[in-house]
Amino acid sequence: MWYFTWILGLLLACSLGIINVLRLEAQETWDKEHIPLDPLTQLMTKETMLGRLKEKVENSKRNGFPFSILFISLKDFKTRHNDLPDYEMDAILRGVADCFKSDIRAGVDIAARIGEQDFLIALPGSPLRKAERLAEQIKNGISQQVKAPGLTVEASVGVAEYAARPVDEEFAATANEVDNLINAAVAKSA
């Protein structure tokens, strides 16, 4: 008799696990379809990215894994803006976004346009060394692949790593932690 109870319990646990997986997959699909994107680059917006970074900080606190961010800024973009027509500047921004999309891990890493010439990429589970290698790869890719008539597009890239602090700290501090992380990456890009 206890066999039946044990088997029923096992079946119930398996079915609840499957339901939970399906619920998470449905939530991810809904999120992907309803995330506001920058209309030009089809990357996340700044507001969405800041919310996602807060989630990454909380996840890092829970699981202890670090994550890194890349801050990418196009050099002399504003001074070039007066030299080229808008459609060419838009093509440059789309080209830069395409470089990110080809270099980051689909479904894992998150890229966003956070300003006219500034981009941010979150790399969950990536330590600083791995992020630095990716930063160099992206920087080289931008200078080699993104072209404009008579113009070389260059980017400065800053890398910062978030290392989890002990779990007993408040999660409410994540907004300040995200700001500090971004500021560290911006300072390194200069």
mmCIF file of C-alpha atoms in Angstrom:
data_model
loop_
_atom_site.group_PDB
_atom_site.id
_atom_site.type_symbol
_atom_site.label_atom_id
_atom_site.label_comp_id
_atom_site.label_asym_id
_atom_site.label_seq_id
_atom_site.Cartn_x
_atom_site.Cartn_y
_atom_site.Cartn_z
ATOM 1 C CA MET A 1 0.000 0.000 0.000
ATOM 2 C CA TRP A 2 2.779 2.419 0.822
ATOM 3 C CA TYR A 3 4.091 1.800 -2.697
ATOM 4 C CA PHE A 4 1.069 3.514 -4.171
ATOM 5 C CA THR A 5 1.397 6.468 -1.832
ATOM 6 C CA TRP A 6 5.071 6.806 -2.678
ATOM 7 C CA ILE A 7 4.422 6.527 -6.443
ATOM 8 C CA LEU A 8 1.580 9.055 -6.251
ATOM 9 C CA GLY A 9 3.818 11.423 -4.320
ATOM 10 C CA LEU A 10 6.573 11.025 -6.908
ATOM 11 C CA LEU A 11 4.153 11.613 -9.776
ATOM 12 C CA LEU A 12 2.769 14.705 -8.047
ATOM 13 C CA ALA A 13 6.269 16.092 -7.460
ATOM 14 C CA CYS A 14 7.226 15.468 -11.098
ATOM 15 C CA SER A 15 4.069 17.062 -12.423
ATOM 16 C CA LEU A 16 4.542 20.126 -10.194
ATOM 17 C CA GLY A 17 8.121 20.413 -11.418
ATOM 18 C CA ILE A 18 7.003 20.229 -15.043
ATOM 19 C CA ILE A 19 4.273 22.806 -14.429
ATOM 20 C CA ASN A 20 6.815 25.128 -12.831
ATOM 21 C CA VAL A 21 9.210 24.755 -15.789
ATOM 22 C CA LEU A 22 6.397 25.448 -18.246
ATOM 23 C CA ARG A 23 5.335 28.496 -16.230
ATOM 24 C CA LEU A 24 8.890 29.863 -16.265
ATOM 25 C CA GLU A 25 9.204 29.263 -20.022
ATOM 26 C CA ALA A 26 5.891 31.030 -20.622
ATOM 27 C CA GLN A 27 7.030 33.977 -18.480
ATOM 28 C CA GLU A 28 10.321 34.231 -20.409
ATOM 29 C CA THR A 29 8.470 34.170 -23.720
ATOM 30 C CA TRP A 30 6.061 36.840 -22.552
ATOM 31 C CA ASP A 31 8.962 38.962 -21.273
ATOM 32 C CA LYS A 32 10.801 38.690 -24.582
ATOM 33 C CA GLU A 33 7.720 39.693 -26.541
ATOM 34 C CA HIS A 34 6.776 42.623 -24.286
ATOM 35 C CA ILE A 35 10.113 44.222 -23.375
ATOM 36 C CA PRO A 36 10.334 47.804 -24.640
ATOM 37 C CA LEU A 37 13.181 48.070 -27.133
ATOM 38 C CA ASP A 38 15.102 50.992 -28.530
ATOM 39 C CA PRO A 39 13.452 51.536 -31.942
ATOM 40 C CA LEU A 40 16.738 52.121 -33.757
ATOM 41 C CA THR A 41 19.003 49.391 -32.390
ATOM 42 C CA GLN A 42 16.402 46.869 -31.148
ATOM 43 C CA LEU A 43 18.323 46.653 -27.866
ATOM 44 C CA MET A 44 16.746 47.085 -24.428
ATOM 45 C CA THR A 45 16.006 50.563 -23.167
ATOM 46 C CA LYS A 46 17.889 52.117 -20.260
ATOM 47 C CA GLU A 47 14.984 51.734 -17.828
ATOM 48 C CA THR A 48 14.514 48.060 -18.647
ATOM 49 C CA MET A 49 18.236 47.416 -18.350
ATOM 50 C CA LEU A 50 18.461 49.056 -14.926
ATOM 51 C CA GLY A 51 15.639 46.807 -13.703
ATOM 52 C CA ARG A 52 17.365 43.738 -15.100
ATOM 53 C CA LEU A 53 20.670 44.749 -13.485
ATOM 54 C CA LYS A 54 18.919 44.925 -10.113
ATOM 55 C CA GLU A 55 17.693 41.372 -10.703
ATOM 56 C CA LYS A 56 21.241 40.267 -11.563
ATOM 57 C CA VAL A 57 22.581 41.814 -8.338
ATOM 58 C CA GLU A 58 19.913 39.987 -6.322
ATOM 59 C CA ASN A 59 20.662 36.718 -8.148
ATOM 60 C CA SER A 60 24.372 37.170 -7.531
ATOM 61 C CA LYS A 61 23.701 37.656 -3.829
ATOM 62 C CA ARG A 62 21.629 34.478 -3.727
ATOM 63 C CA ASN A 63 23.872 32.178 -5.735
ATOM 64 C CA GLY A 64 27.294 33.757 -5.099
ATOM 65 C CA PHE A 65 28.257 33.953 -8.771
ATOM 66 C CA PRO A 66 29.767 37.185 -10.033
ATOM 67 C CA PHE A 67 28.631 38.960 -13.147
ATOM 68 C CA SER A 68 30.259 41.652 -15.210
ATOM 69 C CA ILE A 69 29.083 44.590 -17.240
ATOM 70 C CA LEU A 70 30.568 46.347 -20.234
ATOM 71 C CA PHE A 71 30.042 50.063 -20.801
ATOM 72 C CA ILE A 72 30.655 50.970 -24.436
ATOM 73 C CA SER A 73 30.800 54.537 -25.677
ATOM 74 C CA LEU A 74 31.463 55.615 -29.254
ATOM 75 C CA LYS A 75 34.404 58.018 -29.434
ATOM 76 C CA ASP A 76 33.767 61.482 -30.865
ATOM 77 C CA PHE A 77 30.216 60.516 -31.820
ATOM 78 C CA LYS A 78 28.691 63.915 -31.095
ATOM 79 C CA THR A 79 31.306 65.820 -33.113
ATOM 80 C CA ARG A 80 30.853 63.420 -36.040
ATOM 81 C CA HIS A 81 27.094 63.820 -35.824
ATOM 82 C CA ASN A 82 27.369 67.236 -37.494
ATOM 83 C CA ASP A 83 29.544 65.843 -40.325
ATOM 84 C CA LEU A 84 27.285 62.994 -41.450
ATOM 85 C CA PRO A 85 23.613 62.781 -42.372
ATOM 86 C CA ASP A 86 21.251 61.275 -39.796
ATOM 87 C CA TYR A 87 20.662 58.096 -41.789
ATOM 88 C CA GLU A 88 24.402 57.325 -41.773
ATOM 89 C CA MET A 89 24.628 57.937 -38.038
ATOM 90 C CA ASP A 90 21.644 55.612 -37.569
ATOM 91 C CA ALA A 91 23.415 52.979 -39.690
ATOM 92 C CA ILE A 92 26.479 53.285 -37.448
ATOM 93 C CA LEU A 93 24.377 52.726 -34.316
ATOM 94 C CA ARG A 94 22.633 49.723 -35.881
ATOM 95 C CA GLY A 95 26.035 48.327 -36.911
ATOM 96 C CA VAL A 96 27.348 48.678 -33.375
ATOM 97 C CA ALA A 97 24.270 46.887 -32.017
ATOM 98 C CA ASP A 98 24.784 44.100 -34.567
ATOM 99 C CA CYS A 99 28.369 43.664 -33.318
ATOM 100 C CA PHE A 100 27.026 43.103 -29.801
ATOM 101 C CA LYS A 101 24.408 40.664 -30.938
ATOM 102 C CA SER A 102 26.989 38.525 -32.730
ATOM 103 C CA ASP A 103 29.422 38.495 -29.784
ATOM 104 C CA ILE A 104 27.158 37.972 -26.767
ATOM 105 C CA ARG A 105 25.483 34.763 -25.632
ATOM 106 C CA ALA A 106 21.893 34.662 -26.857
ATOM 107 C CA GLY A 107 19.376 34.268 -24.050
ATOM 108 C CA VAL A 108 22.018 34.862 -21.369
ATOM 109 C CA ASP A 109 23.722 38.219 -21.873
ATOM 110 C CA ILE A 110 21.715 41.432 -22.002
ATOM 111 C CA ALA A 111 22.514 44.470 -24.164
ATOM 112 C CA ALA A 112 20.930 47.918 -23.944
ATOM 113 C CA ARG A 113 21.310 51.353 -25.451
ATOM 114 C CA ILE A 114 21.452 53.719 -22.501
ATOM 115 C CA GLY A 115 22.277 56.985 -24.239
ATOM 116 C CA GLU A 116 22.798 58.529 -27.655
ATOM 117 C CA GLN A 117 26.255 56.975 -27.982
ATOM 118 C CA ASP A 118 26.401 54.705 -24.934
ATOM 119 C CA PHE A 119 25.632 51.021 -24.547
ATOM 120 C CA LEU A 120 25.643 48.598 -21.636
ATOM 121 C CA ILE A 121 26.010 44.827 -21.718
ATOM 122 C CA ALA A 122 25.387 42.581 -18.692
ATOM 123 C CA LEU A 123 27.244 39.275 -18.640
ATOM 124 C CA PRO A 124 25.728 36.982 -15.969
ATOM 125 C CA GLY A 125 28.146 34.383 -14.625
ATOM 126 C CA SER A 126 31.131 36.013 -16.328
ATOM 127 C CA PRO A 127 34.144 36.892 -14.203
ATOM 128 C CA LEU A 128 36.191 39.995 -14.919
ATOM 129 C CA ARG A 129 38.835 38.289 -17.113
ATOM 130 C CA LYS A 130 36.242 36.765 -19.419
ATOM 131 C CA ALA A 131 34.442 40.120 -19.672
ATOM 132 C CA GLU A 132 37.711 41.888 -20.495
ATOM 133 C CA ARG A 133 38.366 39.451 -23.359
ATOM 134 C CA LEU A 134 34.850 40.025 -24.684
ATOM 135 C CA ALA A 135 35.299 43.794 -24.344
ATOM 136 C CA GLU A 136 38.430 43.676 -26.489
ATOM 137 C CA GLN A 137 36.655 41.471 -29.037
ATOM 138 C CA ILE A 138 33.710 43.890 -29.243
ATOM 139 C CA LYS A 139 35.988 46.921 -29.472
ATOM 140 C CA ASN A 140 37.932 45.334 -32.348
ATOM 141 C CA GLY A 141 34.724 44.202 -34.024
ATOM 142 C CA ILE A 142 33.302 47.718 -33.967
ATOM 143 C CA SER A 143 36.429 49.258 -35.490
ATOM 144 C CA GLN A 144 36.628 46.563 -38.190
ATOM 145 C CA GLN A 145 32.979 46.007 -39.080
ATOM 146 C CA VAL A 146 31.219 49.335 -38.569
ATOM 147 C CA LYS A 147 32.072 51.653 -41.420
ATOM 148 C CA ALA A 148 30.979 55.042 -42.630
ATOM 149 C CA PRO A 149 32.262 57.001 -45.640
ATOM 150 C CA GLY A 150 35.662 58.442 -44.738
ATOM 151 C CA LEU A 151 35.218 57.569 -41.071
ATOM 152 C CA THR A 152 36.613 55.001 -38.682
ATOM 153 C CA VAL A 153 34.252 54.164 -35.851
ATOM 154 C CA GLU A 154 36.030 53.627 -32.543
ATOM 155 C CA ALA A 155 34.680 52.763 -29.139
ATOM 156 C CA SER A 156 35.958 52.991 -25.612
ATOM 157 C CA VAL A 157 34.985 50.087 -23.393
ATOM 158 C CA GLY A 158 34.930 49.882 -19.605
ATOM 159 C CA VAL A 159 34.509 46.642 -17.676
ATOM 160 C CA ALA A 160 33.323 46.178 -14.099
ATOM 161 C CA GLU A 161 32.559 43.058 -12.104
ATOM 162 C CA TYR A 162 29.955 42.668 -9.392
ATOM 163 C CA ALA A 163 31.074 40.236 -6.748
ATOM 164 C CA ALA A 164 28.358 39.129 -4.366
ATOM 165 C CA ARG A 165 28.465 40.315 -0.811
ATOM 166 C CA PRO A 166 27.189 38.234 2.108
ATOM 167 C CA VAL A 167 23.506 37.335 1.889
ATOM 168 C CA ASP A 168 22.633 39.042 5.175
ATOM 169 C CA GLU A 169 22.856 42.508 3.562
ATOM 170 C CA GLU A 170 19.600 44.117 2.520
ATOM 171 C CA PHE A 171 18.416 43.634 -1.046
ATOM 172 C CA ALA A 172 17.204 47.257 -1.050
ATOM 173 C CA ALA A 173 20.791 48.386 -1.558
ATOM 174 C CA THR A 174 20.775 47.053 -5.135
ATOM 175 C CA ALA A 175 19.915 50.401 -6.701
ATOM 176 C CA ASN A 176 23.057 51.940 -5.233
ATOM 177 C CA GLU A 177 25.061 48.849 -6.129
ATOM 178 C CA VAL A 178 23.904 49.021 -9.741
ATOM 179 C CA ASP A 179 24.807 52.719 -9.914
ATOM 180 C CA ASN A 180 28.241 52.044 -8.414
ATOM 181 C CA LEU A 181 28.819 49.185 -10.861
ATOM 182 C CA ILE A 182 27.892 51.327 -13.864
ATOM 183 C CA ASN A 183 30.012 54.223 -12.601
ATOM 184 C CA ALA A 184 33.012 51.884 -12.236
ATOM 185 C CA ALA A 185 32.611 50.699 -15.825
ATOM 186 C CA VAL A 186 32.202 54.278 -17.103
ATOM 187 C CA ALA A 187 35.351 55.371 -15.272
ATOM 188 C CA LYS A 188 37.346 52.534 -16.834
ATOM 189 C CA SER A 189 36.138 53.415 -20.343
ATOM 190 C CA ALA A 190 37.591 56.918 -20.264
#
